[in-house]
Amino acid sequence: MTRTLLRCVAGGTAVLGLSIGLGAGAAFAAGGFAQVDGKRLISASKEPGSWMTRGGSYYETYFSPLDKINVNNVSKLGLAWHGDFDTDRGQQATPLFIDGVLYTSTSWSKVYAYDAATGKELWRYDPKVPGSIAKSVCCDVVNRGVAAWNGKIFVGTLDGRLVALDAKTGKEVWSQVTVDQSKPYTITGQPRAFNGKVIIGNSGSEYGVRGYVTAYDAETGKPAWRFFITPNPNNQPDGAASDRIHRELGYSTWGDGAWKQTGGGGTAWDAIVYDPDFNQVIIGTGNANPWSWKSRSGNKGDNLFVGSMLALDADTGDYRWHYQETPGDDWDYTSVQPIILTELSINGAKRKVALHAPKNGFFYVVDRQNGKLLSAEKFATVNWASGVDLETGRPVVYEQARYGVTGGDFLAIPGPFGAHNWHPMAFSPKTNLVYIPVQNIPFGYSDDGTFKYTAGHGNWNLAITSAQNGGPGDEPERKIQAMRTEGHLLAWDPVRQTAAWRVNHGGVASAGVLATGGNLVFQGTPDGKLVAYRADNGQKVWSWQGHDAIIAGAMSYMLKGEQYIAVLAGFGGSNALHVPFINAKVGTHGRILVFKLDGKATLPSNTKPVLNAVVAPDTFTDAQVKKGGELYGNCVFCHGFGLHTNNMLPDLRRSPIATSKDAFADVVLKGSRENKGMPKWGDQLTADDAEALRAFIQSRAKLLKRDLEAESKVSRN
Ligand code: CA
């Protein structure tokens, strides 16, 4: 292993200057902090005790070869230490471990560094993201992790910056705004670093933005190249690496429709994998916008490059190949889900492949030299397509799934939550199995033909919002009850394309997965457990109970001969916000939890109690309630379908604020809770609108109170 000395380049100079006199950590990071470069990252298998990039190596397998903790002694695994964050939203990042230090991001794009042996906090960084940005976020104010390169830690911030931090001090080295901040772009994804560059994508396909990825010089922050996922709607060059291929191939795959106003979506908000074998980046691209193919593109064209795996030259951003998993997306089937790179023996030949289990429910094995589809099978319940034609590589879509063509409704499974979402899956080269957090969550789609583009708003599909946000009366509640769903951990043989074993979780319990050389698979649960299963047969061999949901992917590291398992706790994300009836423990703040054999640390409880329904004595008219139910479409992404929030964000039916006209107006119109992520709506809603919203909330609070009283009677009897 080589540890290059800090080079005196822009940014690096500052690191050298500050290193003098900083004793903290010198003992465990004698060679410097986060001194990773391409050579070290490509040779990650030579230092199995480190975890220097997303998924443990450039191959992003979420497999740690460490086996000191194994099936024979895992029963002795206990808490070694924990660290408390100052954020109370979803935690989706997996920490990095480099030279004795753990680095992680948290919700609100904050970053923490810890002494990995003791848990001592070394520094924390707050990019001071404005709380109002929460208005442009579909699925919580989360962040999925940091990247490291040459003494720097990189984080993408929710308001669209890419920031380089000094790995030793947490101080900003450079910061670049990577998006047009006048548009509803956000960043929740993890940067990746390679060849002296750092790359970041963005989010916002639900709101009407045009997705792209940008590579920057890791030392200076100077832009290197950019690739737009969708063509320029005016059929003009952008002066970007994507110009040529969109002229030759992309633009002609789009019909006439609302995409010319929204930009078509396709945002790359999670998987961006550097493939060192071919010096390319493989990008998982997002869903199209608006969701309805008819509204977006007149039911015409494949709409490149949404819903695809897209390979670009790592040095220039030039197009290499693509494989589109969902042509003409109608269902929010993003392909951003984690991509694993490996080599498999297929029909006697070794193939360098990409493994992918995107939202649409098919497991794909693709040759990463040329993008050729090798196999695709359903890994979950799927009713939008019967299969994938291996000759053409195209899905065989059922006619009724095209709701914009039939003019009817379509109850799809999977829906927009995906058969698999952002939760990391893992691949063990010991068992040759992929471990996938699977979820079966149905969703109804329709296109009522009324789509109208509104700048800066949720431009997805209005028909869905009104049908499922829970209007007055019991009918919407029944629809919400129907969203009760199922999840499981699936061990999948990627060569045979069949299940090896599965563990049913009952309700939705998706959480990231880590596989280890100790024949173990670790996965958290929303009700606060971390569980270990045997990797070969799925037998549960260890379980630990905490106080807060664990949904992030775990990692493992070795320090002074001791193996550790680290994972973040903190409930949030799209499932937490939008899927009712998850049996979750919700903490008052997020945490990092670190385990070792014979760990004896204790953990103080931080579980947030579930409040009772509160009803004001005020009376409202039916017209107010109806209007409020319609306006609630603006609130549904954060405050839940039918106001069910799984206790993660304030359940408005249980909120004392909603019983006071003045306090409610202060929050909704004037932004008195903007620093908590509740934006101010005074420029879009009137005082009458706010009162109508309160009328709707109170009507739902009354129903909840009635139901809770009935339940308590039953339990008393
Ligand atoms: Ca989406």
XYZ file of C-alpha atoms and ligand atoms in Angstrom:
718
model
C 0.000 0.000 0.000
C 1.384 3.397 -0.890
C 0.495 6.575 0.891
C 1.512 9.455 -1.289
C 2.558 12.651 0.419
C 0.237 15.583 0.102
C 0.863 17.350 -3.141
C 1.179 21.131 -3.098
C -1.713 21.836 -5.414
C -4.652 24.157 -4.917
C -6.516 22.959 -1.865
C -3.735 20.600 -0.877
C -1.655 23.545 0.305
C -4.259 24.469 2.864
C -4.271 20.909 4.198
C -0.513 21.020 4.750
C -0.700 24.361 6.540
C -3.329 23.175 8.976
C -1.668 19.862 9.710
C 0.901 21.506 11.991
C 0.034 21.389 15.641
C -3.120 19.318 15.170
C -2.486 16.433 17.490
C -5.929 14.893 17.279
C -5.796 11.612 15.498
C -2.095 11.791 14.685
C -1.560 8.455 16.374
C -4.008 6.570 14.226
C -3.550 8.456 10.952
C 0.206 8.892 10.877
C 0.261 8.761 7.079
C -2.301 11.537 6.795
C -6.074 11.632 6.618
C -7.997 10.009 3.764
C -4.862 9.606 1.677
C -6.563 7.634 -1.060
C -5.785 7.753 -4.735
C -6.621 5.620 -7.762
C -3.863 3.119 -7.094
C -5.040 2.536 -3.529
C -8.727 2.362 -4.457
C -8.133 -0.040 -7.345
C -6.087 -2.259 -4.972
C -8.739 -2.132 -2.232
C -8.735 -5.938 -2.009
C -5.160 -5.715 -0.616
C -6.431 -3.869 2.480
C -9.640 -5.708 3.402
C -9.803 -3.853 6.731
C -10.532 -0.547 4.962
C -13.794 0.669 3.417
C -12.686 3.572 1.264
C -15.544 4.067 -1.151
C -19.230 3.305 -1.605
C -19.868 -0.421 -1.181
C -16.313 -1.133 0.052
C -14.520 -0.955 -3.318
C -14.988 0.398 -6.825
C -17.033 -2.758 -7.508
C -19.573 -1.593 -4.894
C -20.361 -5.150 -3.768
C -21.137 -4.272 -0.132
C -19.043 -7.332 0.693
C -16.352 -7.239 3.381
C -13.911 -10.173 3.187
C -13.278 -9.865 6.954
C -14.172 -13.058 8.818
C -13.052 -12.531 12.399
C -16.741 -12.061 13.176
C -18.377 -15.192 11.757
C -21.269 -17.616 12.165
C -19.485 -19.354 15.033
C -18.994 -16.320 17.279
C -21.496 -13.730 16.068
C -23.622 -14.416 19.150
C -20.983 -12.450 21.113
C -21.366 -9.356 18.945
C -22.245 -6.294 21.036
C -22.186 -2.535 20.910
C -18.668 -1.034 21.049
C -19.634 2.645 20.891
C -22.169 5.009 19.406
C -22.255 8.637 18.294
C -25.269 10.946 18.288
C -26.079 13.231 15.356
C -27.905 16.538 15.599
C -30.358 15.582 12.821
C -33.660 13.777 13.325
C -34.476 12.730 9.751
C -33.677 9.615 7.713
C -30.109 8.265 7.781
C -29.176 6.438 4.561
C -25.386 6.744 4.375
C -22.802 4.014 4.841
C -19.645 5.323 6.575
C -16.180 5.181 5.003
C -13.251 3.856 7.048
C -9.782 5.101 6.095
C -6.659 4.996 8.286
C -8.389 4.856 11.642
C -11.152 7.360 10.906
C -14.845 6.820 10.135
C -16.438 9.447 7.904
C -20.168 9.659 7.342
C -22.790 12.053 6.095
C -26.184 12.437 7.761
C -29.504 13.938 6.760
C -29.329 17.639 5.880
C -25.983 16.837 4.142
C -23.937 17.174 7.333
C -20.667 15.261 7.739
C -19.098 13.668 10.842
C -15.632 12.187 11.439
C -14.950 9.762 14.318
C -11.949 8.013 15.815
C -13.003 4.528 14.718
C -11.508 2.809 17.778
C -13.040 4.960 20.512
C -15.937 6.785 18.883
C -14.455 10.159 19.784
C -15.904 12.778 17.433
C -13.042 14.434 15.548
C -15.046 17.058 13.665
C -18.431 17.782 12.202
C -19.402 19.888 9.208
C -22.694 21.646 8.549
C -23.227 23.015 5.022
C -26.129 25.092 6.390
C -28.666 23.940 3.851
C -31.722 26.234 3.992
C -34.716 24.416 5.523
C -36.942 25.729 2.727
C -35.270 23.324 0.279
C -37.425 20.553 1.808
C -40.187 21.819 -0.496
C -38.262 20.452 -3.497
C -37.580 17.030 -1.977
C -39.821 14.075 -2.754
C -38.327 11.602 -0.319
C -36.774 13.185 2.755
C -33.732 15.388 3.322
C -31.373 12.408 3.274
C -27.794 11.978 2.091
C -26.261 8.684 0.979
C -22.622 9.222 1.818
C -19.279 10.832 1.151
C -16.321 10.132 -1.144
C -12.614 10.403 -0.330
C -9.640 11.458 -2.472
C -6.174 12.785 -1.650
C -6.842 14.127 1.827
C -10.310 15.377 1.058
C -13.856 14.246 1.842
C -16.581 15.154 -0.653
C -20.270 15.646 0.033
C -23.167 16.703 -2.203
C -25.539 19.063 -0.408
C -29.313 19.117 -0.616
C -29.275 22.604 -2.138
C -27.077 21.465 -5.026
C -23.466 22.101 -3.993
C -20.518 19.740 -4.200
C -18.190 20.481 -1.276
C -14.612 19.299 -0.688
C -13.598 19.115 2.983
C -10.161 18.776 4.535
C -10.285 15.199 5.860
C -8.290 16.192 8.940
C -10.211 19.253 10.040
C -13.584 19.167 8.266
C -12.960 22.662 6.908
C -14.140 23.554 3.395
C -11.440 23.372 0.757
C -13.687 24.231 -2.170
C -17.383 24.354 -2.970
C -19.142 24.356 -6.341
C -22.800 24.983 -7.092
C -23.627 22.125 -9.470
C -27.262 22.924 -10.324
C -29.464 25.828 -11.354
C -30.662 26.753 -7.858
C -33.678 28.615 -9.266
C -35.062 25.196 -10.256
C -36.199 22.385 -7.911
C -32.933 20.440 -8.128
C -31.585 18.722 -5.024
C -28.718 16.348 -4.240
C -29.093 13.320 -1.978
C -26.586 11.036 -3.719
C -23.042 10.095 -2.932
C -20.139 11.503 -4.959
C -17.582 9.058 -6.402
C -13.885 9.846 -6.904
C -11.599 8.416 -9.620
C -8.677 9.583 -11.790
C -8.368 12.880 -9.892
C -12.011 13.680 -10.522
C -15.125 13.622 -8.397
C -18.556 13.107 -9.950
C -22.015 14.005 -8.692
C -25.566 13.727 -10.066
C -28.774 15.300 -8.807
C -32.445 14.660 -7.946
C -35.742 16.263 -8.821
C -37.437 14.149 -11.504
C -40.714 14.453 -9.583
C -40.564 18.238 -9.843
C -39.641 18.821 -13.461
C -35.899 19.068 -13.941
C -33.475 17.727 -16.529
C -31.016 15.245 -15.019
C -27.264 15.214 -15.563
C -23.977 14.223 -13.982
C -20.914 16.467 -13.687
C -17.290 15.535 -13.062
C -15.038 18.058 -11.295
C -11.309 18.253 -10.697
C -10.918 16.843 -7.186
C -8.193 19.336 -6.231
C -9.642 22.578 -7.537
C -13.355 21.952 -8.095
C -12.994 23.059 -11.706
C -15.689 21.421 -13.908
C -14.239 18.680 -16.153
C -17.249 17.374 -18.073
C -21.026 17.112 -17.910
C -23.473 14.631 -19.450
C -27.199 15.345 -19.706
C -29.372 12.232 -19.327
C -32.122 13.676 -21.549
C -31.744 15.729 -24.750
C -32.012 19.496 -24.823
C -35.779 20.103 -25.301
C -35.004 22.800 -27.888
C -32.842 20.335 -29.830
C -29.848 22.648 -29.285
C -26.331 21.716 -28.170
C -25.556 22.260 -24.478
C -21.800 22.452 -24.970
C -21.660 19.182 -22.971
C -20.264 15.680 -23.540
C -23.824 14.490 -24.225
C -24.382 16.700 -27.291
C -23.252 14.235 -29.939
C -25.197 11.184 -28.803
C -28.390 13.141 -28.211
C -28.102 14.568 -31.730
C -27.525 11.094 -33.196
C -29.737 8.981 -30.965
C -31.437 10.656 -28.006
C -33.621 13.433 -29.371
C -35.509 11.256 -31.874
C -36.702 8.963 -29.035
C -38.919 11.682 -27.583
C -42.338 12.679 -28.940
C -44.123 15.967 -28.407
C -45.370 16.652 -24.910
C -44.721 18.127 -21.498
C -41.111 16.922 -21.397
C -40.258 20.012 -23.442
C -41.291 22.072 -20.407
C -40.017 19.846 -17.613
C -36.768 18.637 -19.192
C -37.824 14.993 -19.009
C -36.268 13.983 -15.674
C -33.850 11.051 -15.683
C -31.959 12.406 -12.672
C -29.034 10.264 -11.479
C -29.529 10.373 -7.715
C -27.833 7.201 -6.507
C -25.836 4.697 -8.585
C -22.792 6.188 -10.318
C -20.209 3.418 -10.380
C -16.613 3.813 -11.541
C -15.581 0.690 -13.477
C -11.761 0.459 -13.336
C -11.695 -2.485 -15.792
C -12.916 -0.286 -18.649
C -12.174 3.200 -17.256
C -15.857 4.090 -17.497
C -18.571 5.285 -15.163
C -21.861 3.401 -15.227
C -24.779 5.574 -14.252
C -28.176 4.377 -13.118
C -30.608 6.948 -14.526
C -33.880 8.120 -13.028
C -37.500 7.980 -14.078
C -38.996 10.169 -16.764
C -41.000 13.270 -15.966
C -43.954 13.725 -15.962
C -44.631 10.105 -15.037
C -47.291 9.557 -17.688
C -45.768 8.655 -21.075
C -48.834 10.171 -22.733
C -48.499 13.541 -20.959
C -44.765 13.594 -21.404
C -44.161 12.307 -24.867
C -47.525 11.597 -26.531
C -47.162 7.828 -25.937
C -44.227 7.913 -28.358
C -40.557 6.938 -28.147
C -38.272 5.180 -25.697
C -37.143 8.487 -24.151
C -33.384 7.957 -23.898
C -31.639 7.813 -21.476
C -34.215 7.570 -18.678
C -34.583 4.247 -16.817
C -31.215 3.005 -18.069
C -27.729 1.886 -17.241
C -25.546 4.381 -19.097
C -21.774 3.977 -19.512
C -19.553 7.015 -20.125
C -15.828 7.421 -20.664
C -14.483 8.341 -17.218
C -12.006 10.905 -18.578
C -14.165 12.715 -21.139
C -17.788 11.869 -20.349
C -18.229 10.562 -23.899
C -21.038 8.040 -24.446
C -19.906 4.385 -24.451
C -23.115 2.315 -24.304
C -26.511 2.143 -22.667
C -29.021 -0.503 -21.739
C -32.519 0.876 -21.188
C -34.468 -1.218 -18.691
C -37.738 0.706 -18.924
C -38.311 2.247 -22.372
C -41.178 4.750 -22.418
C -41.424 4.747 -18.607
C -45.001 5.174 -17.335
C -44.493 4.169 -13.690
C -41.627 6.117 -12.071
C -39.356 3.110 -12.669
C -36.008 4.664 -11.916
C -32.888 2.664 -12.647
C -30.757 4.544 -10.113
C -30.707 1.594 -7.700
C -27.246 0.386 -6.641
C -25.216 -1.303 -9.388
C -22.721 -4.052 -8.505
C -19.743 -4.837 -10.745
C -18.260 -8.327 -10.765
C -17.152 -11.218 -12.950
C -19.376 -14.271 -13.451
C -18.966 -17.566 -15.290
C -21.836 -17.683 -17.743
C -22.116 -20.692 -20.078
C -18.511 -21.534 -19.329
C -17.170 -18.076 -20.199
C -15.946 -15.436 -17.747
C -17.870 -12.224 -18.243
C -17.290 -8.858 -16.596
C -20.843 -7.920 -15.677
C -22.986 -5.300 -13.986
C -25.711 -6.657 -11.678
C -28.827 -4.573 -11.270
C -32.164 -4.883 -9.478
C -33.954 -1.611 -10.334
C -37.403 -0.479 -9.265
C -39.140 -2.276 -12.142
C -38.726 -5.729 -10.547
C -36.365 -7.434 -13.029
C -32.861 -8.586 -12.130
C -30.477 -7.731 -14.977
C -27.069 -9.146 -15.797
C -25.380 -6.893 -18.362
C -21.972 -7.263 -20.028
C -20.184 -4.095 -18.969
C -17.781 -4.160 -21.885
C -20.570 -3.392 -24.364
C -23.873 -3.069 -22.497
C -25.290 -6.289 -23.938
C -28.068 -7.860 -21.878
C -27.083 -11.390 -20.811
C -30.160 -12.272 -18.756
C -33.168 -10.740 -17.001
C -35.724 -12.369 -14.700
C -38.341 -11.164 -12.222
C -36.996 -11.042 -8.669
C -40.263 -9.709 -7.198
C -43.989 -9.613 -7.969
C -44.272 -7.839 -11.338
C -47.452 -7.139 -13.327
C -46.394 -4.483 -15.873
C -44.431 -6.809 -18.168
C -44.430 -10.552 -18.775
C -40.664 -10.765 -19.264
C -37.698 -9.384 -21.152
C -36.961 -10.431 -24.741
C -33.288 -11.401 -24.749
C -32.969 -10.846 -28.515
C -34.093 -7.227 -28.424
C -33.376 -6.575 -24.741
C -36.838 -5.033 -24.444
C -39.529 -5.722 -21.832
C -42.748 -7.325 -23.057
C -45.199 -4.805 -21.610
C -48.812 -5.801 -20.853
C -51.316 -3.641 -22.731
C -53.278 -2.726 -19.604
C -50.119 -1.309 -18.002
C -50.144 1.536 -20.542
C -52.803 3.575 -18.730
C -52.222 6.568 -20.998
C -53.058 4.409 -24.030
C -56.031 2.535 -22.533
C -57.391 5.624 -20.755
C -58.087 3.433 -17.700
C -56.508 2.961 -14.275
C -53.672 0.552 -13.675
C -52.913 -0.911 -10.247
C -49.266 -1.745 -10.666
C -46.829 -3.797 -8.704
C -44.153 -2.682 -8.279
C -45.177 0.960 -8.029
C -43.072 4.079 -7.579
C -41.529 2.726 -4.364
C -39.923 0.030 -6.472
C -39.425 -3.689 -5.953
C -36.006 -2.538 -4.762
C -35.071 1.033 -3.994
C -31.925 2.867 -2.804
C -31.191 0.310 -0.074
C -27.787 -1.200 -0.850
C -27.791 -4.831 -1.985
C -24.713 -7.019 -1.550
C -22.855 -9.659 -3.564
C -20.709 -12.300 -1.877
C -18.014 -13.901 -4.048
C -17.960 -16.715 -1.461
C -21.575 -17.773 -1.952
C -21.973 -16.213 -5.423
C -25.308 -14.844 -4.259
C -26.763 -11.347 -4.397
C -28.667 -10.247 -1.274
C -31.530 -7.930 -2.254
C -33.840 -5.970 0.056
C -37.108 -6.592 -1.806
C -40.425 -4.826 -1.270
C -43.820 -5.473 -2.819
C -45.801 -2.213 -2.719
C -48.677 -1.734 -5.199
C -49.750 1.657 -6.544
C -52.560 2.933 -8.763
C -51.822 5.033 -11.855
C -54.118 6.971 -14.140
C -53.823 9.830 -16.576
C -56.904 12.021 -16.391
C -55.631 14.196 -19.218
C -55.423 17.307 -17.053
C -51.665 17.487 -16.618
C -50.471 21.070 -16.665
C -46.881 22.059 -16.097
C -46.313 24.353 -13.092
C -42.803 25.728 -12.685
C -41.153 24.669 -9.438
C -43.942 22.317 -8.378
C -44.484 18.574 -8.255
C -44.896 17.926 -11.973
C -45.451 14.189 -11.823
C -49.054 13.165 -12.363
C -51.841 15.072 -10.681
C -54.346 12.252 -11.064
C -52.375 10.157 -8.598
C -52.123 12.861 -5.992
C -55.854 13.495 -5.804
C -56.740 9.798 -5.772
C -54.377 8.721 -3.035
C -53.695 11.637 -0.730
C -56.719 10.815 1.379
C -59.652 13.173 0.938
C -62.550 13.465 3.385
C -64.567 10.393 4.371
C -63.644 6.753 4.762
C -63.140 5.876 1.086
C -59.548 7.187 0.790
C -58.704 5.578 4.139
C -59.720 2.244 2.617
C -57.349 2.870 -0.300
C -54.560 3.693 2.114
C -55.248 0.524 4.080
C -54.759 -1.332 0.775
C -51.186 -0.047 0.716
C -50.292 -2.512 3.489
C -47.356 -4.229 1.944
C -44.715 -6.924 2.219
C -40.944 -7.009 2.193
C -38.250 -9.660 2.342
C -34.543 -10.292 2.149
C -33.851 -12.289 -0.984
C -30.717 -14.304 -1.771
C -30.522 -14.440 -5.560
C -28.325 -16.570 -7.793
C -27.355 -14.151 -10.604
C -26.138 -16.906 -12.949
C -29.194 -19.152 -12.718
C -31.458 -16.130 -12.138
C -33.313 -17.944 -9.355
C -33.907 -17.464 -5.638
C -31.608 -19.370 -3.280
C -33.460 -18.410 -0.096
C -35.600 -15.650 1.328
C -36.486 -14.287 4.744
C -39.969 -12.789 4.972
C -40.202 -9.609 7.031
C -43.980 -9.348 7.222
C -44.625 -5.677 6.464
C -42.278 -3.508 4.487
C -38.924 -3.696 6.147
C -36.444 -2.625 3.545
C -32.999 -1.825 4.807
C -29.568 -1.945 3.253
C -27.520 -5.134 3.302
C -23.890 -6.030 4.074
C -22.362 -9.445 3.329
C -19.115 -10.582 4.983
C -16.468 -13.271 4.685
C -17.746 -14.684 7.985
C -20.701 -16.252 6.088
C -22.909 -13.457 7.401
C -25.436 -11.041 5.977
C -26.379 -8.009 8.096
C -29.613 -6.088 7.674
C -31.412 -3.569 9.881
C -35.131 -3.272 10.546
C -37.473 -0.297 10.898
C -38.250 -1.356 14.473
C -34.653 -0.833 15.508
C -32.952 -4.203 15.145
C -29.720 -5.143 13.462
C -29.951 -8.797 12.409
C -27.344 -11.239 11.093
C -28.277 -14.184 8.844
C -26.169 -17.021 7.531
C -25.160 -16.020 4.007
C -25.457 -19.585 2.702
C -28.961 -20.433 3.929
C -30.606 -17.390 5.515
C -30.761 -18.796 9.048
C -31.020 -15.987 11.606
C -27.970 -16.178 13.879
C -27.894 -12.883 15.782
C -30.162 -9.947 16.549
C -29.632 -6.740 18.480
C -32.398 -4.356 19.562
C -31.910 -0.585 19.470
C -34.248 2.368 19.841
C -34.440 3.739 16.323
C -34.989 2.297 12.827
C -31.963 1.009 10.934
C -32.498 1.326 7.175
C -28.994 2.210 5.932
C -26.470 -0.325 4.672
C -23.844 -1.444 7.206
C -20.079 -1.726 6.602
C -17.178 -3.491 8.295
C -13.606 -2.507 9.134
C -10.553 -3.855 10.946
C -8.523 -1.835 13.420
C -5.674 -3.157 15.604
C -6.778 -6.728 14.988
C -10.396 -6.093 15.914
C -13.228 -6.361 13.377
C -16.076 -3.866 13.662
C -19.519 -3.522 12.072
C -20.838 0.039 11.697
C -24.294 1.217 10.659
C -26.390 4.371 10.874
C -29.752 4.484 12.661
C -32.495 6.960 11.804
C -35.883 6.471 10.145
C -36.734 8.342 6.975
C -36.858 8.249 3.197
C -39.702 7.494 0.824
C -40.959 4.367 2.602
C -41.109 6.165 5.952
C -42.915 9.145 4.484
C -45.237 7.473 2.004
C -45.933 3.880 3.008
C -48.334 3.766 5.950
C -48.335 1.142 8.722
C -44.629 0.459 8.981
C -43.871 -0.949 12.392
C -41.091 1.534 13.092
C -39.229 2.879 16.061
C -38.425 6.523 15.468
C -35.611 8.240 17.338
C -35.385 11.864 18.342
C -32.048 12.035 16.477
C -29.885 9.864 14.245
C -26.924 7.780 15.413
C -23.906 5.845 14.304
C -23.745 2.386 15.937
C -20.502 0.396 16.022
C -20.298 -3.269 17.069
C -17.479 -5.676 17.967
C -17.155 -9.092 19.590
C -17.738 -8.820 23.347
C -18.802 -5.175 22.950
C -20.460 -4.130 26.197
C -21.493 -0.517 25.571
C -25.031 0.493 26.431
C -27.296 2.757 24.458
C -29.615 5.341 26.043
C -33.117 5.281 24.578
C -34.037 8.008 22.122
C -37.382 6.557 20.960
C -39.983 9.215 20.223
C -43.406 8.523 21.757
C -46.512 8.266 19.532
C -48.906 11.104 20.406
C -52.682 10.923 20.673
C -55.078 12.515 18.204
C -55.945 16.108 19.109
C -59.185 17.754 17.984
C -59.988 21.468 18.229
C -63.461 22.639 19.257
C -63.629 24.695 16.017
C -66.238 23.870 13.384
C -65.575 23.898 9.662
C -67.777 23.720 6.576
C -67.761 20.759 4.212
C -66.526 23.099 1.490
C -63.499 23.993 3.644
C -62.716 20.335 4.270
C -62.992 19.532 0.554
C -60.784 22.446 -0.468
C -58.263 21.526 2.233
C -58.154 17.943 0.947
C -57.241 19.242 -2.505
C -54.602 21.619 -1.150
C -53.130 18.773 0.896
C -51.657 17.470 -2.379
C -48.859 20.027 -1.709
C -48.140 18.441 1.686
C -48.421 14.746 0.907
C -44.743 14.055 0.123
C -43.731 14.989 3.676
C -46.852 14.586 5.798
C -47.924 11.293 4.264
C -50.776 9.751 2.309
C -53.912 10.261 4.369
C -51.680 12.010 6.960
C -50.024 8.737 7.977
C -46.369 9.540 8.753
C -45.219 6.529 10.784
C -44.294 9.069 13.523
C -41.360 10.219 11.453
C -42.510 13.754 10.660
C -45.301 15.436 12.636
C -48.565 13.501 12.115
C -50.803 16.545 11.653
C -53.741 14.666 13.195
C -51.756 14.515 16.426
C -50.298 18.024 16.258
C -51.442 20.640 18.786
C -50.404 23.300 16.255
C -53.258 22.219 13.973
C -55.726 23.043 16.756
C -54.752 26.723 16.748
C -55.627 28.950 13.803
C -52.852 31.440 14.548
C -50.087 28.962 15.336
C -50.967 26.955 12.212
C -50.933 30.055 9.997
C -47.554 31.056 11.460
C -46.065 27.718 10.459
C -47.749 27.323 7.058
C -47.767 30.903 5.783
C -44.916 32.618 7.655
C -42.427 29.754 7.927
C -41.917 29.755 11.702
C -40.551 26.173 11.425
C -38.526 26.670 8.271
C -35.280 25.744 10.054
C -36.856 22.310 10.758
C -37.610 21.830 7.065
C -41.217 23.120 7.003
C -41.125 25.675 4.175
C -43.108 28.880 4.141
C -46.089 28.772 1.761
C -47.273 32.371 2.180
C -46.428 33.215 -1.413
C -48.699 30.446 -2.732
C -51.427 29.996 -0.126
C -53.830 32.516 1.410
C -55.050 32.663 5.016
C -58.302 31.032 3.791
C -56.275 28.240 2.183
C -54.434 27.623 5.465
C -57.734 27.469 7.330
C -59.099 25.020 4.725
C -56.039 22.837 5.234
C -56.656 22.938 8.968
C -60.292 21.978 8.342
C -59.158 18.932 6.369
C -56.565 17.966 9.003
C -59.119 18.323 11.784
C -61.624 16.150 9.880
C -58.964 13.440 9.711
C -57.996 13.967 13.353
C -61.616 13.320 14.360
C -61.611 10.026 12.443
C -58.352 9.018 14.074
C -59.644 9.909 17.542
C -62.757 7.809 16.905
C -60.653 4.862 15.718
C -58.227 5.078 18.633
C -61.103 5.203 21.139
C -62.709 2.172 19.514
C -59.395 0.326 19.677
C -58.850 1.122 23.339
C -62.404 -0.100 24.126
C -61.630 -3.378 22.392
C -58.380 -3.776 24.313
C -60.125 -2.986 27.637
C -62.808 -5.609 26.995
Ca -38.842 9.151 -8.971
